[in-house]
Coordinates of C-alpha atoms and ligand atoms in Angstrom, one line a residue:
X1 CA 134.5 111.1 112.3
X2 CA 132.5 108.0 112.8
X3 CA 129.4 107.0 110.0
X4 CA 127.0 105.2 111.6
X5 CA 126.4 102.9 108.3
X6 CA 122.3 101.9 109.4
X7 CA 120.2 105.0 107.4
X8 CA 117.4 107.2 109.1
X9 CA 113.8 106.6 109.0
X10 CA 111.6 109.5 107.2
X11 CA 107.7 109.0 107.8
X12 CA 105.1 110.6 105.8
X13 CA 101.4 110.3 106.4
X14 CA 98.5 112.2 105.7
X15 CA 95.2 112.1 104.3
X16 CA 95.1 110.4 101.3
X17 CA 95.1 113.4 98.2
X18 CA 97.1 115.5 100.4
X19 CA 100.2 115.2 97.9
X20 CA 102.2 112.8 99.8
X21 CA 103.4 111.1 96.6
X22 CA 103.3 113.7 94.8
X23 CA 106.5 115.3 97.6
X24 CA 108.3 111.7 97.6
X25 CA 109.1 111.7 94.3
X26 CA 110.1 115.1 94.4
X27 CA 112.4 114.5 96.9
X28 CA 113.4 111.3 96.0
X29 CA 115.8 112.4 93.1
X30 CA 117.6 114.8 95.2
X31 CA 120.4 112.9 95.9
X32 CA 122.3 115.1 99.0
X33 CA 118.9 113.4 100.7
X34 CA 120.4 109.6 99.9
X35 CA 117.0 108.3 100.1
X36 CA 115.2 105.0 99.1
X37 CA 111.5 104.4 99.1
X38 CA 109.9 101.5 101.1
X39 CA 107.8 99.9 98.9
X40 CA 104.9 99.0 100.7
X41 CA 102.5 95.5 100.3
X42 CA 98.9 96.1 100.0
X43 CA 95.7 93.6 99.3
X44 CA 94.7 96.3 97.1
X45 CA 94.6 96.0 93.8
X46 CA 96.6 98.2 91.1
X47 CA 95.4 102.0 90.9
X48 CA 96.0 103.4 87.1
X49 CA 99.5 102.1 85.9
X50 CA 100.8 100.8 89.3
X51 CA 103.0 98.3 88.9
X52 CA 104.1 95.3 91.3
X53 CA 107.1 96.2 93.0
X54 CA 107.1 99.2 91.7
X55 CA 104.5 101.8 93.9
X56 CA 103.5 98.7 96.1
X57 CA 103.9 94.5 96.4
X58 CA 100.5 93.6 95.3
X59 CA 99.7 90.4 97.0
X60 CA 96.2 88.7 97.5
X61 CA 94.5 88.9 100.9
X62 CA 95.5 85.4 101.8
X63 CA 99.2 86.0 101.1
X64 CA 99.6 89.1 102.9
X65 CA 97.7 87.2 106.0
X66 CA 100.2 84.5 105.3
X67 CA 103.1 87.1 105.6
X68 CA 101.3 88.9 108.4
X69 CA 101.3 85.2 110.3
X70 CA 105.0 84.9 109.4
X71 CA 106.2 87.7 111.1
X72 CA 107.3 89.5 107.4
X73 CA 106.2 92.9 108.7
X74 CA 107.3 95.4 110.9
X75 CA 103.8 97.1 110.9
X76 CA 100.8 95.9 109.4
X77 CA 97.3 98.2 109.1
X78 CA 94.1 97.2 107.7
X79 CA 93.8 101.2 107.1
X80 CA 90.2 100.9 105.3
X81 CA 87.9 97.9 105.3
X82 CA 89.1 95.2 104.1
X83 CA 92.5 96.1 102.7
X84 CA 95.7 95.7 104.5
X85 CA 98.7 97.8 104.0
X86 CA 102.2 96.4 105.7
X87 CA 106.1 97.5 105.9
X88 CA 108.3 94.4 105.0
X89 CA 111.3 94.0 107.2
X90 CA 113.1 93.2 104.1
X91 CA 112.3 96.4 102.5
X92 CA 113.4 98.1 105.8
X93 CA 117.4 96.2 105.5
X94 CA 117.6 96.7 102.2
X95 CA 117.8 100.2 102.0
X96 CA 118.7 100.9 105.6
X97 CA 121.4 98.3 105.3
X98 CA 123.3 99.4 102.2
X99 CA 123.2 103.3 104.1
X100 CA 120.5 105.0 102.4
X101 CA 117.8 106.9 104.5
X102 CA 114.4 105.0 104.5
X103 CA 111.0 107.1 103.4
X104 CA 107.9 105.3 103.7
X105 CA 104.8 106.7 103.2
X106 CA 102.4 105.0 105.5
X107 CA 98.8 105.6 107.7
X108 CA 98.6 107.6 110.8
X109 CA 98.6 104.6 113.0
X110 CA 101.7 103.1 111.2
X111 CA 103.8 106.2 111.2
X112 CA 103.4 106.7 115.0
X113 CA 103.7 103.0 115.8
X114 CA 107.1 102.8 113.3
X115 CA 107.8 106.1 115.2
X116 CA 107.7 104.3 118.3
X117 CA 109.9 101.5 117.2
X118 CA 112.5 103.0 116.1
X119 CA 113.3 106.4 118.4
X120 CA 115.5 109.0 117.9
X121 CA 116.0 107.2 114.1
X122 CA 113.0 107.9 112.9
X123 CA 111.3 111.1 112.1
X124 CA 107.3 111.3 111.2
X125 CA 105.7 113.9 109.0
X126 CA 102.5 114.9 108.4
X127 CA 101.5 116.2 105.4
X128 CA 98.2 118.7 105.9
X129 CA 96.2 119.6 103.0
X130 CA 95.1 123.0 103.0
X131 CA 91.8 122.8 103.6
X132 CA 88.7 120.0 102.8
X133 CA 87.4 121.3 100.0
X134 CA 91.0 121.5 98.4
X135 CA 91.7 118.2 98.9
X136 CA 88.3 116.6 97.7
X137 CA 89.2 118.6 94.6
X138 CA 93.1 116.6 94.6
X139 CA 91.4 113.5 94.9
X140 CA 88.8 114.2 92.3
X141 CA 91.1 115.6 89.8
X142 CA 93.3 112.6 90.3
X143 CA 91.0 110.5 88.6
X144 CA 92.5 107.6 90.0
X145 CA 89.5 106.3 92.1
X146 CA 85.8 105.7 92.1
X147 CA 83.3 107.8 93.6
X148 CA 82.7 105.8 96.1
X149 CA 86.2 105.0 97.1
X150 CA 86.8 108.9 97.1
X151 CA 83.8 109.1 99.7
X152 CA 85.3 106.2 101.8
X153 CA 88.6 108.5 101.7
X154 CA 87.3 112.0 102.5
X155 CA 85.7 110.5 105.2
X156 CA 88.4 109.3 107.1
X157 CA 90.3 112.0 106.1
X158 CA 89.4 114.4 109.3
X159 CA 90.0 111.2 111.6
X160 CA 93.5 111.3 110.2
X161 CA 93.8 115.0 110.4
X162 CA 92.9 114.7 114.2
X163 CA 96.2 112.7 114.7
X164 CA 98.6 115.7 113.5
X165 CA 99.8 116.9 116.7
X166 CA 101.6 113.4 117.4
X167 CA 104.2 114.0 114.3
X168 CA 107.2 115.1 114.8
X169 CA 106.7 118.0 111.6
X170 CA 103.9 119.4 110.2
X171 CA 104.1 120.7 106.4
X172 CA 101.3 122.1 104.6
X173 CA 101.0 121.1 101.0
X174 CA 99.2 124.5 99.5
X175 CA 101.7 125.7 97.2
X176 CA 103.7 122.2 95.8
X177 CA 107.1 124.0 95.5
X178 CA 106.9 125.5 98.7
X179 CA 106.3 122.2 100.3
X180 CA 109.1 120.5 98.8
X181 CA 111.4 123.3 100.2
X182 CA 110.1 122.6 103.3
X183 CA 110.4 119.3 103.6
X184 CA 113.6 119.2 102.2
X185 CA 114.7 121.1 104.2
X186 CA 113.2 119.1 107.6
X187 CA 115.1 116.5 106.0
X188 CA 118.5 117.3 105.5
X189 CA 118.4 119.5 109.3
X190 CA 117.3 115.2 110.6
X191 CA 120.0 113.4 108.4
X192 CA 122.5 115.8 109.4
X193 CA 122.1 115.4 113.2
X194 CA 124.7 112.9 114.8
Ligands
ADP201 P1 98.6 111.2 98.3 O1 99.8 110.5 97.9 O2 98.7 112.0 99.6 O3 97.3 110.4 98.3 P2 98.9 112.5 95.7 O4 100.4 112.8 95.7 O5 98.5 111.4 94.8 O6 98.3 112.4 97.2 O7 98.2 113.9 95.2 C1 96.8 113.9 95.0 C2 96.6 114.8 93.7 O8 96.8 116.2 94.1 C3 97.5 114.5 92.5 O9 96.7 114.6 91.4 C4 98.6 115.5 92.6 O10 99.1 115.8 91.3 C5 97.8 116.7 93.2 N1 98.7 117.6 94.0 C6 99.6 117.3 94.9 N2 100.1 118.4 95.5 C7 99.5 119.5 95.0 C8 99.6 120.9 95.1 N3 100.4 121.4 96.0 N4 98.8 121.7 94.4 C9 97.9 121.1 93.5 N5 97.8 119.8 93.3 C10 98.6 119.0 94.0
5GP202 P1 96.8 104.3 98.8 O1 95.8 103.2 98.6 O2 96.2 105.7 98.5 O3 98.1 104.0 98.1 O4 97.2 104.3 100.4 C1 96.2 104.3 101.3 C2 96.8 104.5 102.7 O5 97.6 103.4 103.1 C3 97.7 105.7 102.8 O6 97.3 106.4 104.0 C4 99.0 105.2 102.9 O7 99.9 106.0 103.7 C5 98.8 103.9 103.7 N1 99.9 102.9 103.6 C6 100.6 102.6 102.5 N2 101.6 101.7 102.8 C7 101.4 101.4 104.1 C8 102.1 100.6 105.0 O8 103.1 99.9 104.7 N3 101.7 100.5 106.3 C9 100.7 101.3 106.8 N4 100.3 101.2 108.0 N5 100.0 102.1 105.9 C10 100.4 102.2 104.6

């Protein structure tokens, strides 16, 4: 049988609070997935104990342009005001390179524009919360972010949600074991494929 040694391409996106994370790294240790996690750069600064490298490459505003003008990226969003969020092509070799599937958690305009790029090798999800008020309370209870960051998010949140029918998969997070089922199981029916 032949192994094709490049990995797959797993997108997740959703609202932010949703539980996005909170599935990676569920999945992540499940090792019959073989997956690695793309670790984004953001302008952002660190959220509770982030750490560079770690959750994201935090770089200043004027390094990530100078990246941006470099051609470092393979997809690049300024996905609220002012702060940028990009896939390194680095990040995307090292892990697809060495055979490992490739999960990136990344906006709704990334995920359909990485979806884009890369075909049949990719697969997008989206990640539903089940319902607004739920996921005002996710974000609340996160305690991660300022009011008026949590504001700016729910927002944009229903702008996001309108982009669902574009993904490949849709999983609702209600129950958190359930989801993780689910997506697993998405998963391991798209790595399996030929
Ligand atoms: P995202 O990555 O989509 O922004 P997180 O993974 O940080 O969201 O989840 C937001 C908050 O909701 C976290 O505090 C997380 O523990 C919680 N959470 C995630 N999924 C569930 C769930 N199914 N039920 C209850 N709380 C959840
Ligand atoms: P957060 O600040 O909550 O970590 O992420 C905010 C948003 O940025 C989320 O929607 C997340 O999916 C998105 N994001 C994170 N990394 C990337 C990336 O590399 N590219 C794009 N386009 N969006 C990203």
């Amino acid at each position: 049988m032949f192994y094709d040694m490049e990995g797959k391409i797993i997108i997740f996106s959703a609202p932010s609070g949703s539980g996005k994370s909170t599935i990676i790294n569920r999945l992540i240790p499940n090792g019959s997935l073989s997956l690695g996690f793309s670790i984004s750069a953001t302008s952002r600064k660190p959220r509770g104990d982030e750490k560079h490298g770690k959750e994201y490459y935090f770089l200043t505003e004027e390094e990530f342009r100078r990246k941006a003008d470099a051609g470092d990226f393979v997809e690049w969003e300024e996905v609220y005001q002012g702060v940028c969020y990009g896939t390194l092509e680095s990040e995307v070799k090292r892990i697809t390179g060495g055979g490992q599937n490739l999960v990136m958690d990344v906006d709704v305009k990334g995920a359909l524009n990485i979806k884009k790029r890369y075909g049949s090798r990719a697969l997008s999800i989206f990640i539903m919360p089940p319902d607004k008020i739920t996921l005002e309370k996710r974000l609340r209870n996160r305690g991660t972010d300022s009011e008026e960051v949590i504001e700016k998010r729910l927002r944009k949140s229903e702008y996001e949600m309108s982009f669902a029918p574009e993904f490949d998969k849709i999983v609702v997070n209600d129950n958190l074991d359930d989801a993780v089922f689910e997506a697993e199981k998405i998963i391991m029916d798209f790595i399996s494929e030929e």
